[in-house]
Coordinates of C-alpha atoms in Angstrom, one line a residue:
Chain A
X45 CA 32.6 -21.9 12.7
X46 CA 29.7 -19.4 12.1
X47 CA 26.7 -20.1 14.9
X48 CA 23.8 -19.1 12.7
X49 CA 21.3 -20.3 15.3
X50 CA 22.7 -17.1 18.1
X51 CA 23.2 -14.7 14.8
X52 CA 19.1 -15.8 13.9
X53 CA 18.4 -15.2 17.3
X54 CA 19.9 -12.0 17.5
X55 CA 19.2 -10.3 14.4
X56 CA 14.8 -11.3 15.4
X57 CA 15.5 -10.0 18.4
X58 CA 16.4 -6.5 16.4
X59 CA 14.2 -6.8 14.2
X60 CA 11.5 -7.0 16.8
X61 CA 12.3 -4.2 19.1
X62 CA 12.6 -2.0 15.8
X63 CA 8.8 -3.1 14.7
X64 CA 8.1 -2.3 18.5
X65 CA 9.0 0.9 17.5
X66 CA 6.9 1.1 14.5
X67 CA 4.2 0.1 15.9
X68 CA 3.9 0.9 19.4
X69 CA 1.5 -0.5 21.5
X70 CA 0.4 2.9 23.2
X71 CA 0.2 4.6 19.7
X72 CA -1.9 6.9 17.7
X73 CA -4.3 4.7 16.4
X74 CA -8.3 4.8 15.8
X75 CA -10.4 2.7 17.4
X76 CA -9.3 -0.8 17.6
X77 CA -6.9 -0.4 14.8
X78 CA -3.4 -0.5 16.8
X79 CA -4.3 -3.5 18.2
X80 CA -5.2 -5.5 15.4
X81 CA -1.8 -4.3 13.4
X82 CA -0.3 -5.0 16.4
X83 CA -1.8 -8.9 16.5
X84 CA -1.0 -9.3 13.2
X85 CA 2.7 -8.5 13.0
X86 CA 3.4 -9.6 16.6
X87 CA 4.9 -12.3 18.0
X88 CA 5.3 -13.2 14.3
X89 CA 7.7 -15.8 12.7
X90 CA 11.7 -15.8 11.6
X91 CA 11.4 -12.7 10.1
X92 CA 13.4 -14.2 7.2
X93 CA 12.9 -11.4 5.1
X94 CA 14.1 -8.6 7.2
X95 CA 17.1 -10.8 8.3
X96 CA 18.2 -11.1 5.0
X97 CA 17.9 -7.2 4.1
X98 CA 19.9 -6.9 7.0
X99 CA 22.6 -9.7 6.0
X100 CA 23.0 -8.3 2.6
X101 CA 23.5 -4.5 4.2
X102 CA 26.8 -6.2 6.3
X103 CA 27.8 -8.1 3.7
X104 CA 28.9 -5.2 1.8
X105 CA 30.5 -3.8 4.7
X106 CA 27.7 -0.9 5.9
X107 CA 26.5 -0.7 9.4
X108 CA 23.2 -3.0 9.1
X109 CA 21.2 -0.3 11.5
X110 CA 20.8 1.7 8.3
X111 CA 18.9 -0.7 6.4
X112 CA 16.3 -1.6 9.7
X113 CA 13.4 1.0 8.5
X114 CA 14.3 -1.0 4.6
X115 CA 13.9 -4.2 6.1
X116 CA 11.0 -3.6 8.7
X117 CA 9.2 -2.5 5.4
X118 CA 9.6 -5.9 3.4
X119 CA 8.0 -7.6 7.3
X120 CA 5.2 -5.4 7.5
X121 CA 4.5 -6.0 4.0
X122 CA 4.7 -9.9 4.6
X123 CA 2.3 -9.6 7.6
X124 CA -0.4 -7.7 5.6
X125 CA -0.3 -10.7 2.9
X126 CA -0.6 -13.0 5.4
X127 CA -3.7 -11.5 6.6
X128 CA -5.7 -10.9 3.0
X129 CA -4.5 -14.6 2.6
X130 CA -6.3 -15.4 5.4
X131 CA -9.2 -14.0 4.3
X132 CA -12.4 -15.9 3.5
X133 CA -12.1 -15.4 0.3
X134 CA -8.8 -16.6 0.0
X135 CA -7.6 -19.5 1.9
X136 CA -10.5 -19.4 4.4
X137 CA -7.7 -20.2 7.3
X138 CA -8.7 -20.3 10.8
X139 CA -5.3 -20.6 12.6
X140 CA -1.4 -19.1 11.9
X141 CA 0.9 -19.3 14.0
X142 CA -0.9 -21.5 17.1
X143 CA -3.8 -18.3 17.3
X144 CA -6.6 -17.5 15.3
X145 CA -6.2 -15.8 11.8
X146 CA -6.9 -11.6 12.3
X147 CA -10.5 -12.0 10.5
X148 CA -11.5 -14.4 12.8
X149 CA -10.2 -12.8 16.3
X150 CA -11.7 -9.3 15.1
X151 CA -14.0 -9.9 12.0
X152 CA -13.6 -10.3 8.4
X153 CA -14.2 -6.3 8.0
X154 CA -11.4 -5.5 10.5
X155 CA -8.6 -7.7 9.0
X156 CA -9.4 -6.5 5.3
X157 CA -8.5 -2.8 6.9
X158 CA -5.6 -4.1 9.5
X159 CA -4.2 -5.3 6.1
X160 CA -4.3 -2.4 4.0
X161 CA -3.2 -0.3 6.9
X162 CA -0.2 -2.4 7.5
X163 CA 0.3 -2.4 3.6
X164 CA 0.2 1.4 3.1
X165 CA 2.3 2.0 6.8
X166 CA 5.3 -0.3 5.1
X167 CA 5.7 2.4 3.2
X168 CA 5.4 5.0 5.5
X169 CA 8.3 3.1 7.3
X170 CA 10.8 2.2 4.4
X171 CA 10.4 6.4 4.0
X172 CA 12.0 6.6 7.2
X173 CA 14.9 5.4 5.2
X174 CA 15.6 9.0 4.7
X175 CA 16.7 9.4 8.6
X176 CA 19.2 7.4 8.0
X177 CA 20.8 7.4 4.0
X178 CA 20.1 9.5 1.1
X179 CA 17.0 10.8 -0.2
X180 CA 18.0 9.1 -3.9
X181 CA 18.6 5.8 -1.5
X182 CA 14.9 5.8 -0.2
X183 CA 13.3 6.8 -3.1
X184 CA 14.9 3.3 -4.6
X185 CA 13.8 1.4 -1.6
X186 CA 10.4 2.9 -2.0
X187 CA 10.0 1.3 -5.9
X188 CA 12.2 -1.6 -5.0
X189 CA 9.3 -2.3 -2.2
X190 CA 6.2 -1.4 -4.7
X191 CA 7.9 -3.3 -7.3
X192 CA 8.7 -6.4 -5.4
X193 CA 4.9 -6.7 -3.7
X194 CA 2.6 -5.7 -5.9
X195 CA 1.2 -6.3 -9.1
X196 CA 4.6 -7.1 -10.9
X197 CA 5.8 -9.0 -7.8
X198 CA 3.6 -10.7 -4.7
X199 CA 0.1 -9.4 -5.4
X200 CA 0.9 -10.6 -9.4
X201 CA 1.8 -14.0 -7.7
X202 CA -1.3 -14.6 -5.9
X203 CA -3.2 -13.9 -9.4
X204 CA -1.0 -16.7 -10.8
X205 CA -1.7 -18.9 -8.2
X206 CA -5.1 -18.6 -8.0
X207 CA -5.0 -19.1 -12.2
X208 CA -3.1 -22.5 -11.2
X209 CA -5.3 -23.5 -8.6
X210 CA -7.8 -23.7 -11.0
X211 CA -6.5 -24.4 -13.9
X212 CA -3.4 -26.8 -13.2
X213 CA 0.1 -26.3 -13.2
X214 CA 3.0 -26.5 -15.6
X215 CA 6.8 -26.9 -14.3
X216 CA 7.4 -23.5 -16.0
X217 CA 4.0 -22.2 -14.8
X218 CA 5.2 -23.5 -10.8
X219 CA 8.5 -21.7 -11.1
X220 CA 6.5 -18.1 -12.5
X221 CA 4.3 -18.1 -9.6
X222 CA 6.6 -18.6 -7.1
X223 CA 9.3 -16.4 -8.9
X224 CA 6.3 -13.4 -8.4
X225 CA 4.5 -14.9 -5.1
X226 CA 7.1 -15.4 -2.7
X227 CA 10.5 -14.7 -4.5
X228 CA 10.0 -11.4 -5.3
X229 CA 9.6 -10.2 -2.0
X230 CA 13.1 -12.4 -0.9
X231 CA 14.9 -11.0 -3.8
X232 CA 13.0 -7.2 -2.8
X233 CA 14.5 -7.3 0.7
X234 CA 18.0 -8.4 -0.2
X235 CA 18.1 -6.0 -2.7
X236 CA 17.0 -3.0 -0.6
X237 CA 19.6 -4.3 2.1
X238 CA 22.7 -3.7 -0.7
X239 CA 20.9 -0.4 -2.7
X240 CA 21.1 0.9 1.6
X241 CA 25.4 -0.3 1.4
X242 CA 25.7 1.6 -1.8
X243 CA 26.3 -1.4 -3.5
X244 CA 27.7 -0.9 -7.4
X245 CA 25.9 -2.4 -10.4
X246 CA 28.1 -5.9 -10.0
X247 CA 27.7 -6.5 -6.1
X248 CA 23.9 -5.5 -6.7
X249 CA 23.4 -8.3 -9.5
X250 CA 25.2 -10.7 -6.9
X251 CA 23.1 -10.3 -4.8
X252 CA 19.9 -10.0 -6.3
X253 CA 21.1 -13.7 -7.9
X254 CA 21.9 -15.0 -4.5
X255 CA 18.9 -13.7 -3.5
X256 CA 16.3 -15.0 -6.5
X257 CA 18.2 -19.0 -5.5
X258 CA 18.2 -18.9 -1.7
X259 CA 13.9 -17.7 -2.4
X260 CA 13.5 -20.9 -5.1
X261 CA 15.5 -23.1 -2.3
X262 CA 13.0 -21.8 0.2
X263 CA 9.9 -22.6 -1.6
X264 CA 11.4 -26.1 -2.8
X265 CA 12.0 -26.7 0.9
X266 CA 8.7 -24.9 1.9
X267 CA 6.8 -27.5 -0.4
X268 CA 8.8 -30.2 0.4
X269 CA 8.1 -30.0 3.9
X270 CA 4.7 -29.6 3.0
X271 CA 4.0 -32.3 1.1
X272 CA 4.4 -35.0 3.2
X273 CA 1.4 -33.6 5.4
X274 CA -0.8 -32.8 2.0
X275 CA 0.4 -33.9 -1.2
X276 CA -0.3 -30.7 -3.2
X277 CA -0.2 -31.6 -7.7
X278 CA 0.5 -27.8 -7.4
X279 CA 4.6 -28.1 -5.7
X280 CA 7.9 -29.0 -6.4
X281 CA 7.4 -32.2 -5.5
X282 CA 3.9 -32.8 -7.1
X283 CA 5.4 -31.7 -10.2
X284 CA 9.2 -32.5 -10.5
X285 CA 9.1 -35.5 -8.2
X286 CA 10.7 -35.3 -4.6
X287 CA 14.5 -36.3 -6.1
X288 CA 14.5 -33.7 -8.8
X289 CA 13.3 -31.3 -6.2
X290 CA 16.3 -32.0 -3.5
X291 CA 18.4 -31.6 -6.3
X292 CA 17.6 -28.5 -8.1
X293 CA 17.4 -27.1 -4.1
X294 CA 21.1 -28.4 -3.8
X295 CA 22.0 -27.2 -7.2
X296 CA 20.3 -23.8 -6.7
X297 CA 22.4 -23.3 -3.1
X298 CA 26.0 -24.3 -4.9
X299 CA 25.1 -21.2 -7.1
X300 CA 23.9 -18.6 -4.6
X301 CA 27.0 -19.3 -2.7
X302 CA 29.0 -19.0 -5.5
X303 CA 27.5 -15.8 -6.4
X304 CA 28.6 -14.2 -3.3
X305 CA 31.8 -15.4 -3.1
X306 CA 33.6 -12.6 -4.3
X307 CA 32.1 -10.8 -0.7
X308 CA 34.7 -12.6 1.8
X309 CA 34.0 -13.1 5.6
X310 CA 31.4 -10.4 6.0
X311 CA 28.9 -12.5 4.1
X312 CA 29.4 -15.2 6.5
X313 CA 25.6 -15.2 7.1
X314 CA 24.2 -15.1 3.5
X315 CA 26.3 -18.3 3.5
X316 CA 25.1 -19.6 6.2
X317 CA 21.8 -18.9 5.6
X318 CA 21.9 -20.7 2.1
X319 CA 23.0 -23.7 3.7
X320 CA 20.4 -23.7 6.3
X321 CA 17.5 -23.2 4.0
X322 CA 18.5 -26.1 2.0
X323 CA 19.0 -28.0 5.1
X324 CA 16.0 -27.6 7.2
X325 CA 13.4 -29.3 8.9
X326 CA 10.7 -26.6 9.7
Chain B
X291 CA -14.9 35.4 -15.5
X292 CA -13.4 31.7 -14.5
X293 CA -14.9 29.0 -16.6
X294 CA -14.7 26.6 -13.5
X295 CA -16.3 23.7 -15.9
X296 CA -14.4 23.6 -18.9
X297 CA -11.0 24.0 -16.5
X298 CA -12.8 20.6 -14.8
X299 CA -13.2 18.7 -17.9
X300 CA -9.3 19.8 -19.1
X301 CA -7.9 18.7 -15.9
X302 CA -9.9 15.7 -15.7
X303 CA -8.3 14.5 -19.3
X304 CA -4.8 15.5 -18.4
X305 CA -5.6 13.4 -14.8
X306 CA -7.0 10.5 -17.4
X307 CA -4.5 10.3 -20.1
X308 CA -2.0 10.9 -17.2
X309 CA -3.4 7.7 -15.6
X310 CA -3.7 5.8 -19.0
X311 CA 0.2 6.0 -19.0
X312 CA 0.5 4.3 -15.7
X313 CA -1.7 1.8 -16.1
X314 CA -1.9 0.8 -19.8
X315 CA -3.6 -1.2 -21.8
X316 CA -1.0 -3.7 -22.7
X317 CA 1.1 -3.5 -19.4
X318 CA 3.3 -6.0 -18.0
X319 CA 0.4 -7.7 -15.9
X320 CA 0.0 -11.1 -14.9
X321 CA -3.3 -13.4 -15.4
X322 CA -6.4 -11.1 -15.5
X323 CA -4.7 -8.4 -13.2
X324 CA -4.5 -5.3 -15.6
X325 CA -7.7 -5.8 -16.8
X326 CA -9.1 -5.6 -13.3
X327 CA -7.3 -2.6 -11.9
X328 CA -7.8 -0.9 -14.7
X329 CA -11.9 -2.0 -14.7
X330 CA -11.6 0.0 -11.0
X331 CA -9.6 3.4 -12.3
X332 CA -11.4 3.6 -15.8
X333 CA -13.8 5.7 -16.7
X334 CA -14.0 6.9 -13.3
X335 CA -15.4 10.0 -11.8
X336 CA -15.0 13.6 -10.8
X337 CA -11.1 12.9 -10.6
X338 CA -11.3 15.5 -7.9
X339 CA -8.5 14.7 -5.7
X340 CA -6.0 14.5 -8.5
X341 CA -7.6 17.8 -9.7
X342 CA -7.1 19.5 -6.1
X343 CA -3.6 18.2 -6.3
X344 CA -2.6 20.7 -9.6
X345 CA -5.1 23.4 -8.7
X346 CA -2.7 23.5 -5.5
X347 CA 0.6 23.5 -7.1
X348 CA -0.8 25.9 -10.1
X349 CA -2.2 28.3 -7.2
X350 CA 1.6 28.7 -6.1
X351 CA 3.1 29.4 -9.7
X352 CA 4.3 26.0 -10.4
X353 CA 4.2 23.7 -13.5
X354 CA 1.0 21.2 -12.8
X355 CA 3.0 18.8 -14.8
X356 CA 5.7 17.9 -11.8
X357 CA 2.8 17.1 -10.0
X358 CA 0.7 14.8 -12.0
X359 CA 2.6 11.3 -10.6
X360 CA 1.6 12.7 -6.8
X361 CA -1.7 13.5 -8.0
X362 CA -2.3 10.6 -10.0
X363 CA -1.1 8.4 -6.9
X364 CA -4.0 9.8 -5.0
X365 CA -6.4 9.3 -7.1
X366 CA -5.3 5.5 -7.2
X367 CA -5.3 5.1 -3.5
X368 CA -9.0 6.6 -3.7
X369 CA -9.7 3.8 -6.3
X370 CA -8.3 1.3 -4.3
X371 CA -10.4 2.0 -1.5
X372 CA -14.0 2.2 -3.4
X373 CA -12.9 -1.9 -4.2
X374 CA -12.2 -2.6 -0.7
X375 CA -15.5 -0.9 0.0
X376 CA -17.2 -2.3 -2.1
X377 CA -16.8 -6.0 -0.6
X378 CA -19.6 -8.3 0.9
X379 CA -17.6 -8.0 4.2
X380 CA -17.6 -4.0 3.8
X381 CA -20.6 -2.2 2.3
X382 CA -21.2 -5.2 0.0
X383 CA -22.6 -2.7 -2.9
X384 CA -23.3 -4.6 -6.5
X385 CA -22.9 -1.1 -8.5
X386 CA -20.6 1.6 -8.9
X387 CA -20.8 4.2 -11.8
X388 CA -23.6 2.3 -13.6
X389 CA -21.2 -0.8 -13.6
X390 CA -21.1 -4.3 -11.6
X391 CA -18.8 -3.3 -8.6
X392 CA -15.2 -4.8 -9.5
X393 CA -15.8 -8.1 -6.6
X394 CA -19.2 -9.1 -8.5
X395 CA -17.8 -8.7 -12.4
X396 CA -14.1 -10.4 -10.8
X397 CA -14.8 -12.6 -7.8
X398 CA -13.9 -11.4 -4.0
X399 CA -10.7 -12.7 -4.4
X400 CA -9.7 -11.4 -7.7
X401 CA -11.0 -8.0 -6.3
X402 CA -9.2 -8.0 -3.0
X403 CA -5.9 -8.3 -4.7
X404 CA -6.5 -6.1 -7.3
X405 CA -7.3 -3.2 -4.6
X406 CA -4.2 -4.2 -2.7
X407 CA -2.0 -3.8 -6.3
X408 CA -3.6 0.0 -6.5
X409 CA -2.5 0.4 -3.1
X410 CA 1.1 -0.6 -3.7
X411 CA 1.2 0.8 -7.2
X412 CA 0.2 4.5 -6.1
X413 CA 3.2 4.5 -3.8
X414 CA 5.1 3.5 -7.1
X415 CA 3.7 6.5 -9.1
X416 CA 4.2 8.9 -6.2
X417 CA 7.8 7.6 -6.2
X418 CA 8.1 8.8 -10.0
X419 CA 7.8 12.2 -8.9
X420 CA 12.0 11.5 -8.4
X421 CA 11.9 12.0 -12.0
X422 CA 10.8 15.4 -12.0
X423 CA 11.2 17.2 -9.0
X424 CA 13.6 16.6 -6.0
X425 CA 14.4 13.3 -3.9
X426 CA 13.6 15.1 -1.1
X427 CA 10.6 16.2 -2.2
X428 CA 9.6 12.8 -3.6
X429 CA 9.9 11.4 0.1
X430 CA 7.7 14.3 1.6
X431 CA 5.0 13.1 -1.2
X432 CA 5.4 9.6 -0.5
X433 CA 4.8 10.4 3.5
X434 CA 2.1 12.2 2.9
X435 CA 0.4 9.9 0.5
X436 CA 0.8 7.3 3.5
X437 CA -0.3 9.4 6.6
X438 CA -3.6 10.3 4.6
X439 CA -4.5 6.7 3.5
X440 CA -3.2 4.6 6.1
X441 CA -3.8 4.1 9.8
X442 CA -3.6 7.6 10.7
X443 CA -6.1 8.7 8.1
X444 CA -8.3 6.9 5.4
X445 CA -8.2 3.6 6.7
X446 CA -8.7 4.6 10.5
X447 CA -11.5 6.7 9.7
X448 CA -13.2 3.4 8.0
X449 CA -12.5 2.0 11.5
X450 CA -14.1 5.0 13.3
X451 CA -17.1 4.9 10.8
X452 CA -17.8 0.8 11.9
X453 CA -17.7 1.9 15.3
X454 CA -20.3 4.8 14.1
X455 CA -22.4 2.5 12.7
X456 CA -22.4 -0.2 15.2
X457 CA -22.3 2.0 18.7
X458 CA -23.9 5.0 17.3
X459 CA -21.6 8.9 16.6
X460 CA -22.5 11.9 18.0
X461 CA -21.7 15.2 16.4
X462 CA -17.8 15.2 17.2
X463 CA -17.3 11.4 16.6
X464 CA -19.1 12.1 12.5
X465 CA -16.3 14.6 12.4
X466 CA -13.7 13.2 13.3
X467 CA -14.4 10.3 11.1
X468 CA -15.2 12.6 7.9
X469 CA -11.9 13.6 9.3
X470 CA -9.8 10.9 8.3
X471 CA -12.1 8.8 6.5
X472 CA -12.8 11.5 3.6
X473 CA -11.1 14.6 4.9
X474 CA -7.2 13.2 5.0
X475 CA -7.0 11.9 1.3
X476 CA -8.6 15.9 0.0
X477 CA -6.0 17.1 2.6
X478 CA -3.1 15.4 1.9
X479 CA -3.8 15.6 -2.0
X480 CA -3.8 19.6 -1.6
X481 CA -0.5 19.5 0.5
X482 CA 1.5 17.4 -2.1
X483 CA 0.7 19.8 -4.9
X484 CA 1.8 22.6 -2.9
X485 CA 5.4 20.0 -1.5
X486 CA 6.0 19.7 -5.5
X487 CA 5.4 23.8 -5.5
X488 CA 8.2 24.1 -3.3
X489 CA 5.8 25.8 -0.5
X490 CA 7.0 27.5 2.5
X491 CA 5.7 26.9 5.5
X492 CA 2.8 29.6 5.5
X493 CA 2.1 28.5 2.0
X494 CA 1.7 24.9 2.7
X495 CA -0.4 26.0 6.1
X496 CA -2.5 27.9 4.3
X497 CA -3.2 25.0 1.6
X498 CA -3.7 22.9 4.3
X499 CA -6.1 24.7 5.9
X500 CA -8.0 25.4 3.0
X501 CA -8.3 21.7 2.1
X502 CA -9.8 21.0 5.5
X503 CA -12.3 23.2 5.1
X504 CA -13.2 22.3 1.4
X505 CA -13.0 18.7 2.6
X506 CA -15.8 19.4 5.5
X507 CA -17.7 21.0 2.7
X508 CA -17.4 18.1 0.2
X509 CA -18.7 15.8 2.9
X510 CA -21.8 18.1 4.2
X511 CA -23.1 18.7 1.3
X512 CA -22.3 15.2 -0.2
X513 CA -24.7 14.3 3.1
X514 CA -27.2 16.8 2.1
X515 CA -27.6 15.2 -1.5
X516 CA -28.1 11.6 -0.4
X517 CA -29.9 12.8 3.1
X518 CA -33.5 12.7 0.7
X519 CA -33.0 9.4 -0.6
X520 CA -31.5 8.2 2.8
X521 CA -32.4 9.5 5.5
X522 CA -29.1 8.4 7.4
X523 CA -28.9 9.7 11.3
X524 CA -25.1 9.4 11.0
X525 CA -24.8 12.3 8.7
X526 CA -24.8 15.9 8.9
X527 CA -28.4 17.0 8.1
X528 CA -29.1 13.5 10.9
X529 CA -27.3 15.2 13.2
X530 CA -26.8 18.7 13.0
X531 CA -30.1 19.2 11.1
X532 CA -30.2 20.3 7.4
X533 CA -30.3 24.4 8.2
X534 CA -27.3 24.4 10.4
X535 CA -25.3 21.9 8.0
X536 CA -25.8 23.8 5.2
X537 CA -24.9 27.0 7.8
X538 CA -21.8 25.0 8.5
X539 CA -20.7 24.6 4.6
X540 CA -21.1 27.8 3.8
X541 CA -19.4 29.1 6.5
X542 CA -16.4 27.0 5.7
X543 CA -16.8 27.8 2.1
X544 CA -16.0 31.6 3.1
X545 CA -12.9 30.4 5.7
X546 CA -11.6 28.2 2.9
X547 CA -11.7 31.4 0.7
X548 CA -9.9 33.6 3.6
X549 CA -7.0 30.9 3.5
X550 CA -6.1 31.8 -0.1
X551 CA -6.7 35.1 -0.3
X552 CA -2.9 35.9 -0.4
X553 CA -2.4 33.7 -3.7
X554 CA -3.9 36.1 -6.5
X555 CA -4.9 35.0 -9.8
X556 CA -3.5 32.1 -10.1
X557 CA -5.5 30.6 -6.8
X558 CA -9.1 31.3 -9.0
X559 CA -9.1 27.8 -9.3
X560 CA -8.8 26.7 -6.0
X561 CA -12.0 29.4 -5.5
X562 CA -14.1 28.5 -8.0
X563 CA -13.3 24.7 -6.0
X564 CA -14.9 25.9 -3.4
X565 CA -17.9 27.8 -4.2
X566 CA -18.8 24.8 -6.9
X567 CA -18.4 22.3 -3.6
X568 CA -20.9 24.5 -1.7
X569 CA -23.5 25.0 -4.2
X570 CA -23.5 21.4 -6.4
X571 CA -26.7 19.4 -7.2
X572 CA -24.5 16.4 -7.6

């Protein structure tokens, strides 16, 4: 039986010590600027998106410490949204994570530039892929990265949402913004974790489809969670109901683990993981 | 005789066009998001990073067209930052280029994102340089185009310059933020064009050299031009006084020349660069 809870445990704990690397806390940084970055990306949260870059490397066999400066990048690049989201002039949040959000610990002008630091430095640090694989290999990482964040991915997202916010929804409308607001980035960091294992064209679409469920699973759940608390229109739940939710969450698991079933004991933990996502309760 | 002006306005529609093809009209955006990055790289101005960028790979006998993606992505970075400077929380500035800065024609929001998407998207377009030149090379771009506009560079000299402006700079703290805050993105735009050139190491030294200088004397006399209207003490003529700033450009002006004097010909350019930089009225 596969413990997912020790391998979640352990693959953070990597994680971690490689973004202690990256960002160092006795660095070469201006002013303040170390320590806000720092605040921002540490102690962070499950560093789902790494993990999975990670999980998708082994799963195709390759030594999963050559996709860590791959899947660093997709983290760094999750922190820096969390911070703009932060912002006043986004969500106007006060608290993540039990402290307070980076523009209020250090001012709205700091966070704005901790957040486009952090932004640009994920790229900086998925070019460190080059240490490790080919040339060709990072220069794929690089687009998969700019592709899956910014304007045709997360950044597009956010200009959905927004859109939705104050316009109202659609089911089909729901799915396209989380498809390009959180989803892209999911299906970014799997992606980047098989292009680092030299994945062919077939193992490379099966993952990118396990990856594109196990991210609409995780929002489903994400919203699900959610609404109990705050009954957003704007969910899964608000607009499919809460049984049609569960059930395209279940449905959309059975398919990402069939996906990946041609990979065989090595992607033990992409299973796993599927089956947690659907499953939890945080 | 070089006819420094006309080879500005060519270059400048070769950068434009160039940049037209990367972010055009009827893209692949989502909501208003192409209309709005493109609102913040179009008409634009003197295009003179993306400029430096060819002059440099021109000056060592190589095809300017390898290096108009690692150009272009400089010049998209610079955009980027004018929105995120633009920003009530930032220099909260209404106008740009006779237009309503992009946060008061857009909302903060709307601009905040589409400044993050530049950001992302130049690493994209400095990535495309795969397509023309080497892998290898393409990574040494894409580094570059990071340690000049991240943490290390741009973004920590905007630090630096809040700290000016709050605690007060004295001569070496106003370099060292031109340093990174202006300095790093001329710098670094100079160095990829010689990288594409396939520079050695005295090449790309002397490039490099010759950008800092050229940088220092973009940013004196830049503070010479707006010291009349604006008086600012954290500025060259407020702190060194206006004979030994304009001592200092010229000065660097005739190091700046030094540096290239092995190039030849093709380097007239990059000369005529430096004595326009030194002597403008605008």
């Amino acid at each position: 039986m596969f413990d997912l809870k020790s391998y979640l445990k352990s693959r953070a704990d990597e994680v971690n010590a490689a973004l202690e690397t990256y960002l160092p806390e006795d660095g070469d940084y201006m002013g303040n600027l170390g320590e806000v970055m720092r605040y921002s990306v540490f102690p962070g949260g499950k560093r789902f998106r790494p993990i999975l870059a990670l999980a998708a490397c082994e799963a195709l066999g390759c030594d999963r410490a050559l996709a860590m400066p791959a899947a660093c990048s997709f983290e760094l690049i999750h922190c820096f949204s969390l911070v703009h989201d932060d912002l006043p002039c986004m969500d106007n949040d006060v608290e993540r994570r039990g402290k307070p959000t980076c523009h209020v610990a250090f001012g709205e002008d700091t966070a704005l530039l901790a957040g486009d630091g952090l932004s640009i430095y994920a790229f900086e640090v998925a070019a460190q892929s080059a240490q490790k694989v080919s040339a060709e290999a990072t220069v794929r990482v690089i687009r998969e990265l700019a592709y899956a964040s910014g304007h045709p991915g997360m950044v597009g997202g956010q200009i959905l949402d927004m859109d939705a916010q104050h316009h109202g929804a659609t089911k089909d409308s729901l799915l396209a913004v989380h498809r390009a607001k959180t989803g892209a980035l999911i299906r970014g960091a799997a992606r980047v974790g098989a292009i680092i294992a030299g994945a062919n064209e077939d193992q490379l679409q099966a993952i990118t489809e396990y990856a594109e469920l196990v991210g609409l699973v995780f929002q489903i759940t994400d919203d699900i969670l959610d609404y109990e608390d705050d009954p957003d229109p704007i969910s899964f739940p608000g607009l499919y109901g809460m049984e049609d939710s569960r059930r395209m969450a279940a449905e959309a698991t059975e398919r990402a683990l069939a996906c990946i079933s041609q990979f065989g004991d090595s992607a033990e933990p992409l299973r796993a993981l599927a089956n947690y996502l659907l499953d939890r309760q945080s």
